[in-house]
mmCIF file of C-alpha atoms in Angstrom:
data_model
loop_
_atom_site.group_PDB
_atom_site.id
_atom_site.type_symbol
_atom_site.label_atom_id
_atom_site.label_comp_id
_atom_site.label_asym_id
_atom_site.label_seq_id
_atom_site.Cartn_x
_atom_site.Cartn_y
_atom_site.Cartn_z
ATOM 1 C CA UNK A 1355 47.600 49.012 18.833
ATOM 2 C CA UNK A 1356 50.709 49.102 16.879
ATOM 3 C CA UNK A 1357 51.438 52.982 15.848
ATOM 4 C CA UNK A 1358 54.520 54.328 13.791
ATOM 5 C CA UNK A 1359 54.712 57.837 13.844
ATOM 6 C CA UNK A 1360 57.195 59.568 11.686
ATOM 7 C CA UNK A 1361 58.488 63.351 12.167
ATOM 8 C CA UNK A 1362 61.183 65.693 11.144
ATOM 9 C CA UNK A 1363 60.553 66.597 7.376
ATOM 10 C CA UNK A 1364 60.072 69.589 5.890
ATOM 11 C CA UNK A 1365 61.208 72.011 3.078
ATOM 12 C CA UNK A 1366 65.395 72.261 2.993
ATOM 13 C CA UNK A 1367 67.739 73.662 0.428
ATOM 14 C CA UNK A 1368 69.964 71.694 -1.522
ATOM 15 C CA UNK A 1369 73.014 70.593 0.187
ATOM 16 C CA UNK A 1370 71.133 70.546 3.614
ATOM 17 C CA UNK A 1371 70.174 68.042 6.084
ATOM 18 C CA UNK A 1372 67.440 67.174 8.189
ATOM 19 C CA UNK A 1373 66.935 64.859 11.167
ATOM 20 C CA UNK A 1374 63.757 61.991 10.334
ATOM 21 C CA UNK A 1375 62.192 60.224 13.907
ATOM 22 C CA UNK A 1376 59.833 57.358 14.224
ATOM 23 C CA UNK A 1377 58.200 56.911 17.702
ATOM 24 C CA UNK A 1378 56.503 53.555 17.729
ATOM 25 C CA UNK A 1379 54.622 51.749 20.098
ATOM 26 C CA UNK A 1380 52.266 48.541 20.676
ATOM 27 C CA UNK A 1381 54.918 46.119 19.670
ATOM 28 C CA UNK A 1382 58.505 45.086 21.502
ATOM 29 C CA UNK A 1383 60.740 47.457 19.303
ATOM 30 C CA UNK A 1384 63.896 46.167 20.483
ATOM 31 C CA UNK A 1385 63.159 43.046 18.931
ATOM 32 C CA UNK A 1386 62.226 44.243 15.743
ATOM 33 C CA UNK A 1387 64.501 45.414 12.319
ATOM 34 C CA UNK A 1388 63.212 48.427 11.124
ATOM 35 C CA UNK A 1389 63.265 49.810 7.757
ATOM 36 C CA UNK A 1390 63.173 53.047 6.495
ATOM 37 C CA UNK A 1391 61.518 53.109 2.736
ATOM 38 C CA UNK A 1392 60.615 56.111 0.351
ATOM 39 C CA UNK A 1393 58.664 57.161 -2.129
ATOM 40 C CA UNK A 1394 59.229 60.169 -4.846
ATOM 41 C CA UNK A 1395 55.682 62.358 -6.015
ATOM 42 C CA UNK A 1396 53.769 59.876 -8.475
ATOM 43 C CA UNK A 1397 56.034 56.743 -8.201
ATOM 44 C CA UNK A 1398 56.902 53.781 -6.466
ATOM 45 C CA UNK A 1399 58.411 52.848 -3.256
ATOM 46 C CA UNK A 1400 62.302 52.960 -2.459
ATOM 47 C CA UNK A 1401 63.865 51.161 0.275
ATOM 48 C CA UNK A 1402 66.564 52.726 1.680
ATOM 49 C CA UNK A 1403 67.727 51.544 4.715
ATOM 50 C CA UNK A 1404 67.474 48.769 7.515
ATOM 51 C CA UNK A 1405 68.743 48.229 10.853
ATOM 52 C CA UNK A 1406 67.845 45.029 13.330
ATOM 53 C CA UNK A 1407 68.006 44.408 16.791
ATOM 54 C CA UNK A 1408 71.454 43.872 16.456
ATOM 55 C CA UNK A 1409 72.154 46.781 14.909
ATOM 56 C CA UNK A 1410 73.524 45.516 11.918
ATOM 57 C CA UNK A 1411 73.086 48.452 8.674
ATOM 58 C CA UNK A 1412 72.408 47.946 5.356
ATOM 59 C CA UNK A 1413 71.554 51.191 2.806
ATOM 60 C CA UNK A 1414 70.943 51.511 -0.727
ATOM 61 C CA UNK A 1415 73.081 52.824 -2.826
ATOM 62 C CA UNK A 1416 71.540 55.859 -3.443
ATOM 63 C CA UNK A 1417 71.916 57.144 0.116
ATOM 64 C CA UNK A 1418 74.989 55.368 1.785
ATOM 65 C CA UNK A 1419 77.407 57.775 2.528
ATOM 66 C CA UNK A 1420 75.102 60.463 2.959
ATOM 67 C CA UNK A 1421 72.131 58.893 5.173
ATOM 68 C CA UNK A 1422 72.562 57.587 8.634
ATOM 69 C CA UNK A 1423 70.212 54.997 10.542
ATOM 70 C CA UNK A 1424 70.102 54.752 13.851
ATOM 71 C CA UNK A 1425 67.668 53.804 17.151
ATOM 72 C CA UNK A 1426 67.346 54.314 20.460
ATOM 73 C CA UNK A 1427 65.256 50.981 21.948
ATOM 74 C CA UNK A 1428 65.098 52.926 25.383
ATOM 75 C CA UNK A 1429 62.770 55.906 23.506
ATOM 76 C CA UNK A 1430 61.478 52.883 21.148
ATOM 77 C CA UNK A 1431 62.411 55.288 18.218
ATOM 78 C CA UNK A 1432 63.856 55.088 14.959
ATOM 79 C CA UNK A 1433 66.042 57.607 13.256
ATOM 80 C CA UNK A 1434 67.476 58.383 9.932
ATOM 81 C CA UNK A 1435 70.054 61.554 9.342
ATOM 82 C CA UNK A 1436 70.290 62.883 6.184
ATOM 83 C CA UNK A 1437 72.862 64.940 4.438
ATOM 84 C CA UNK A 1438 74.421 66.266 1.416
ATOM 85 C CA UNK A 1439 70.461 66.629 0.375
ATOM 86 C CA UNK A 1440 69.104 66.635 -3.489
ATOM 87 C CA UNK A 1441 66.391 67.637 -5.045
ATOM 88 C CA UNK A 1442 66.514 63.583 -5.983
ATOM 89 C CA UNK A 1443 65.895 62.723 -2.072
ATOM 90 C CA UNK A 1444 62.056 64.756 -2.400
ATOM 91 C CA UNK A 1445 60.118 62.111 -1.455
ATOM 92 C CA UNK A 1446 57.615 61.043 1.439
ATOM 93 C CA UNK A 1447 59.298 59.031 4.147
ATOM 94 C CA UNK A 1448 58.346 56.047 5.789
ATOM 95 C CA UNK A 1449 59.303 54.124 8.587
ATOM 96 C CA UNK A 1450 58.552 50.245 8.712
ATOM 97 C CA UNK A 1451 58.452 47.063 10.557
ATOM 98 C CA UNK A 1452 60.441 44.136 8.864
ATOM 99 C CA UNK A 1453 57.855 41.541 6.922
ATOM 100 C CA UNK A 1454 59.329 39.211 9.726
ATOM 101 C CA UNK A 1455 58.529 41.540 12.437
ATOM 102 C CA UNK A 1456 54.330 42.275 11.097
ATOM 103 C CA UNK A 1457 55.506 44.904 8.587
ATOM 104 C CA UNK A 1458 53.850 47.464 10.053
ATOM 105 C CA UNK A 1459 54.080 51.138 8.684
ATOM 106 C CA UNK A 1460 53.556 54.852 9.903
ATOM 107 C CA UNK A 1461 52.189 57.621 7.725
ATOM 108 C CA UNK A 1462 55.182 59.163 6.289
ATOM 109 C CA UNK A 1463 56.666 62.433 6.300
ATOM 110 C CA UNK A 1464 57.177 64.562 3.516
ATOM 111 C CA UNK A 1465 61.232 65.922 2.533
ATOM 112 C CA UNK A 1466 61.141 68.260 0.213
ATOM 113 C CA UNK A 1467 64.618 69.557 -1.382
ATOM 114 C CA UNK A 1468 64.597 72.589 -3.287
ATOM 115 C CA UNK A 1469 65.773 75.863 -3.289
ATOM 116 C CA UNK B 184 70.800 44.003 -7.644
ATOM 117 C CA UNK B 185 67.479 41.764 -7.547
ATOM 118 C CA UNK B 186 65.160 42.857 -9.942
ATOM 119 C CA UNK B 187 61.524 42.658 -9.083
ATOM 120 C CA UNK B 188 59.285 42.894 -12.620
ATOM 121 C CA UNK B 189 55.534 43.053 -12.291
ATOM 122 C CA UNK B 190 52.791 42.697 -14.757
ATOM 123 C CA UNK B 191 50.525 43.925 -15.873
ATOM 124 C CA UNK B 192 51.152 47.835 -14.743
ATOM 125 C CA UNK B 193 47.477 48.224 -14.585
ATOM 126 C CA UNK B 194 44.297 46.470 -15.164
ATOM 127 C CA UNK B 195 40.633 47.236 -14.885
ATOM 128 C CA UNK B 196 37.944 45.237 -14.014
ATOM 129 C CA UNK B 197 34.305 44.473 -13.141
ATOM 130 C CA UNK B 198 33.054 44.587 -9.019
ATOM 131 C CA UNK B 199 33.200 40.456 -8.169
ATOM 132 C CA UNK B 200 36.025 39.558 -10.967
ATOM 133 C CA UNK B 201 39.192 37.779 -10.432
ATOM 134 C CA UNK B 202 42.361 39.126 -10.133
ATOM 135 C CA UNK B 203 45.781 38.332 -10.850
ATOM 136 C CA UNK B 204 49.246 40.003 -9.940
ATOM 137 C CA UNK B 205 52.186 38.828 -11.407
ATOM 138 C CA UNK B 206 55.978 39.006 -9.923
ATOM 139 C CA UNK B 207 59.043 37.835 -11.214
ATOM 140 C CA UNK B 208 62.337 38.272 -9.621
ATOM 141 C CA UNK B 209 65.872 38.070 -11.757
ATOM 142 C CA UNK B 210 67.318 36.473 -9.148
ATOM 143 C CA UNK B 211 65.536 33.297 -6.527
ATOM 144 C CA UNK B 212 63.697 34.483 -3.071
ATOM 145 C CA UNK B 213 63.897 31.045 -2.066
ATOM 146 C CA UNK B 214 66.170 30.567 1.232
ATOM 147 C CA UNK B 215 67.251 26.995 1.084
ATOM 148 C CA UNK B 216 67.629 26.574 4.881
ATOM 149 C CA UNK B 217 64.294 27.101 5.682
ATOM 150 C CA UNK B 218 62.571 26.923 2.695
ATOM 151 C CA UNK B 219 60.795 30.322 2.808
ATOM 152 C CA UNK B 220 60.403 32.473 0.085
ATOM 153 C CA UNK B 221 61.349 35.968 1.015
ATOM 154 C CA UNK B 222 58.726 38.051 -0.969
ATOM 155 C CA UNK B 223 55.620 40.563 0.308
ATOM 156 C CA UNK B 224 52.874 41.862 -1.271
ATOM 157 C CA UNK B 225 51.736 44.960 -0.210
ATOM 158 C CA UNK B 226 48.211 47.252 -1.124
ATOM 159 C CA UNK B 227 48.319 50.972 -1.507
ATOM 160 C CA UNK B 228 45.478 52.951 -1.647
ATOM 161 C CA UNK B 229 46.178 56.494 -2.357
ATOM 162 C CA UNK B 230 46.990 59.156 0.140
ATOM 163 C CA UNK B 231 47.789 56.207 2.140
ATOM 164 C CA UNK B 232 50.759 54.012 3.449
ATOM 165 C CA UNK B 233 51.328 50.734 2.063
ATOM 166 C CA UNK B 234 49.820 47.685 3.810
ATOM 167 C CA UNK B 235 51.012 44.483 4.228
ATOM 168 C CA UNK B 236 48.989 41.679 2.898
ATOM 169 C CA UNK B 237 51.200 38.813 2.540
ATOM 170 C CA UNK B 238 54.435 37.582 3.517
ATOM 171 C CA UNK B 239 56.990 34.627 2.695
ATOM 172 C CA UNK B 240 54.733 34.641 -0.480
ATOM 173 C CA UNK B 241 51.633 32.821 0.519
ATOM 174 C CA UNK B 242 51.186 33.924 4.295
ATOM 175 C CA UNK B 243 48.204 36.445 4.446
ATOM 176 C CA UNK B 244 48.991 38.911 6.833
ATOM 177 C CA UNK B 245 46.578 39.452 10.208
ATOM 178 C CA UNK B 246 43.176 40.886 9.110
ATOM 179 C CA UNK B 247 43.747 40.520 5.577
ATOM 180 C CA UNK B 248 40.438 39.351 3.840
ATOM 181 C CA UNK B 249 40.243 35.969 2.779
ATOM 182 C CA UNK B 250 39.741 36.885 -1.129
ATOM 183 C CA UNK B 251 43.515 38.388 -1.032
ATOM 184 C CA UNK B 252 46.181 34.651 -1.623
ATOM 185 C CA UNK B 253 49.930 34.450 -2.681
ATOM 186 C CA UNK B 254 51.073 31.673 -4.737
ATOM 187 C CA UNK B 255 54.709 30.697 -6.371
ATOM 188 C CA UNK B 256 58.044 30.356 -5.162
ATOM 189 C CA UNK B 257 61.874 30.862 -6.317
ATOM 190 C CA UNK B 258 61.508 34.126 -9.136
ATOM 191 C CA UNK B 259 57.938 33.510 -9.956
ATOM 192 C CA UNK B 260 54.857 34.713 -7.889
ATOM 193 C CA UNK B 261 51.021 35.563 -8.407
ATOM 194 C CA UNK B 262 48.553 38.002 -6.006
ATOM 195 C CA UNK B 263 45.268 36.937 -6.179
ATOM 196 C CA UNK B 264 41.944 38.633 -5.373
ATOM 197 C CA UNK B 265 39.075 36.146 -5.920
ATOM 198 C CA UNK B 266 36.550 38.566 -6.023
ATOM 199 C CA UNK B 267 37.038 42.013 -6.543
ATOM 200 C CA UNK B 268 35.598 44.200 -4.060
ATOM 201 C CA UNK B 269 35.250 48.196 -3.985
ATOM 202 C CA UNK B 270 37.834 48.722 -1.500
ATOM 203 C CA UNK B 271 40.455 47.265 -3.188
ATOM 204 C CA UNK B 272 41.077 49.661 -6.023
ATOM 205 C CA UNK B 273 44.560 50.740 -5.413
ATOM 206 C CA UNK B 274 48.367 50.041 -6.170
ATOM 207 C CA UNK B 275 50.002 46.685 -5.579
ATOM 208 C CA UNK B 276 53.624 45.907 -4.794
ATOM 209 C CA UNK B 277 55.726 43.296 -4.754
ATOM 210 C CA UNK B 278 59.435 42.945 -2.549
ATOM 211 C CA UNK B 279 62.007 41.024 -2.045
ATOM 212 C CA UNK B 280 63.891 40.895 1.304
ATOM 213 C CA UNK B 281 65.832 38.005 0.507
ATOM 214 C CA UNK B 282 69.187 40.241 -0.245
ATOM 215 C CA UNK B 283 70.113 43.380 0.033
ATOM 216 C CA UNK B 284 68.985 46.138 -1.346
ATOM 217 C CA UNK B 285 65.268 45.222 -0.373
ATOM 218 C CA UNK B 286 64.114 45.759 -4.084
ATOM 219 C CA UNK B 287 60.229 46.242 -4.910
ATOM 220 C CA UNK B 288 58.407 45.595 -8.003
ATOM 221 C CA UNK B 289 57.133 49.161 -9.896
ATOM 222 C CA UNK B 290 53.328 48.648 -9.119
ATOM 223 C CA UNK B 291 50.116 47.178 -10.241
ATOM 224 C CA UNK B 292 47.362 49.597 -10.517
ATOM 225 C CA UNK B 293 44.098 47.891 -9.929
ATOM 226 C CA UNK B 294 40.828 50.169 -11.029
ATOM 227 C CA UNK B 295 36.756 49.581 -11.373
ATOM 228 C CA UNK B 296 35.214 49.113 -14.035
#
């Protein structure tokens, strides 16, 4: 069974950061580009950030400089650092399979910025 | 930017109706080397993570019920349910992955009558 699970939100003030994880398993993760893809209270979903299995990056606008993606296909875990933090970046997080790789996704975590 | 416009926002029908999702991007999904549209739809119900349901446009998505099809190709696309069941009323999005950033479309809210 394929299982996402994401970890490391939380309440922060602005200007902080906080460390997101994504421990998957039931698939070959080292195969797969993974995504990392928001969404604000009450609205739609945000993508934010991808990285395949050859570790090429891409980020959205609204995050690059600030946001970091990153995995570790030994631990078969995803990871996104966040910095410079607004009350913008409140949102639940998700991490996600490419379409290409089944486009599977975990529950989320919540980030909430605010002082 | 691609920009990912659905319609309508929200609709509400009858248990056993047809549905239709519409999706248009600004820009084509269509990868000429292959010939695969780079577009998902995906189904929300709330509280809960998005699901995949179909991918490259028209490819349902393992498990996905029969009554759920993708149609179109290049900026134009349509989600269909063929018969509306209960446990479908929730949000439906389209996105592109055919440049970055992975843009989706702002949500169709499907509801019972």
């Amino acid at each position: 069974e394929v299982q996402l699970v994401e970890s490391g939100g939380g309440l922060t003030q602005p200007g902080g950061s906080l460390r997101l994880s994504c421990a998957t398993s039931g698939f070959t993760f080292s195969n797969c580009g993974m995504n990392w893809v928001r969404q604000a209270p009450g609205k739609g979903l945000e993508w934010i950030s991808y990285i395949n299995s050859s570790r090429t990056i891409y980020y959205a606008d609204s995050v690059k400089g600030r946001f970091t993606i990153s995995r570790d296909n030994a631990r078969n875990s995803l990871y996104l650092q966040m910095n410079s933090l607004s009350a913008e970046d409140t949102a639940v997080y998700y991490c996600a399979t490419d379409a290409r790789d089944g486009g599977y996704w975990g529950q989320g975590t919540l980030v909430t910025v605010s002082s | 930017d691609i920009v990912m416009t659905q319609s309508p926002d929200s609709l509400t029908v009858s248990l056993g109706e047809r549905v239709s999702i519409n999706c248009k991007s600004s820009q084509t999904t269509l990868y000429s080397s292959n010939k695969k549209d780079y577009l998902v739809w995906y189904q929300q119900k709330p509280g809960q993570p998005p699901k995949m349901l179909i991918y490259w446009a028209s490819t349902r998505a393992s498990g996905v019920p029969d009554r759920f099809s993708g149609s179109g190709s290049g900026t134009d696309f349509t989600l269909t349910i063929s018969s509306l069941q209960a446990e479908d009323v929730a949000v439906y999005y389209c996105q592109q992955y055919f440049n970055t950033p992975w843009t989706f479309g702002q949500g169709t809210k499907v509801e019972m009558k």
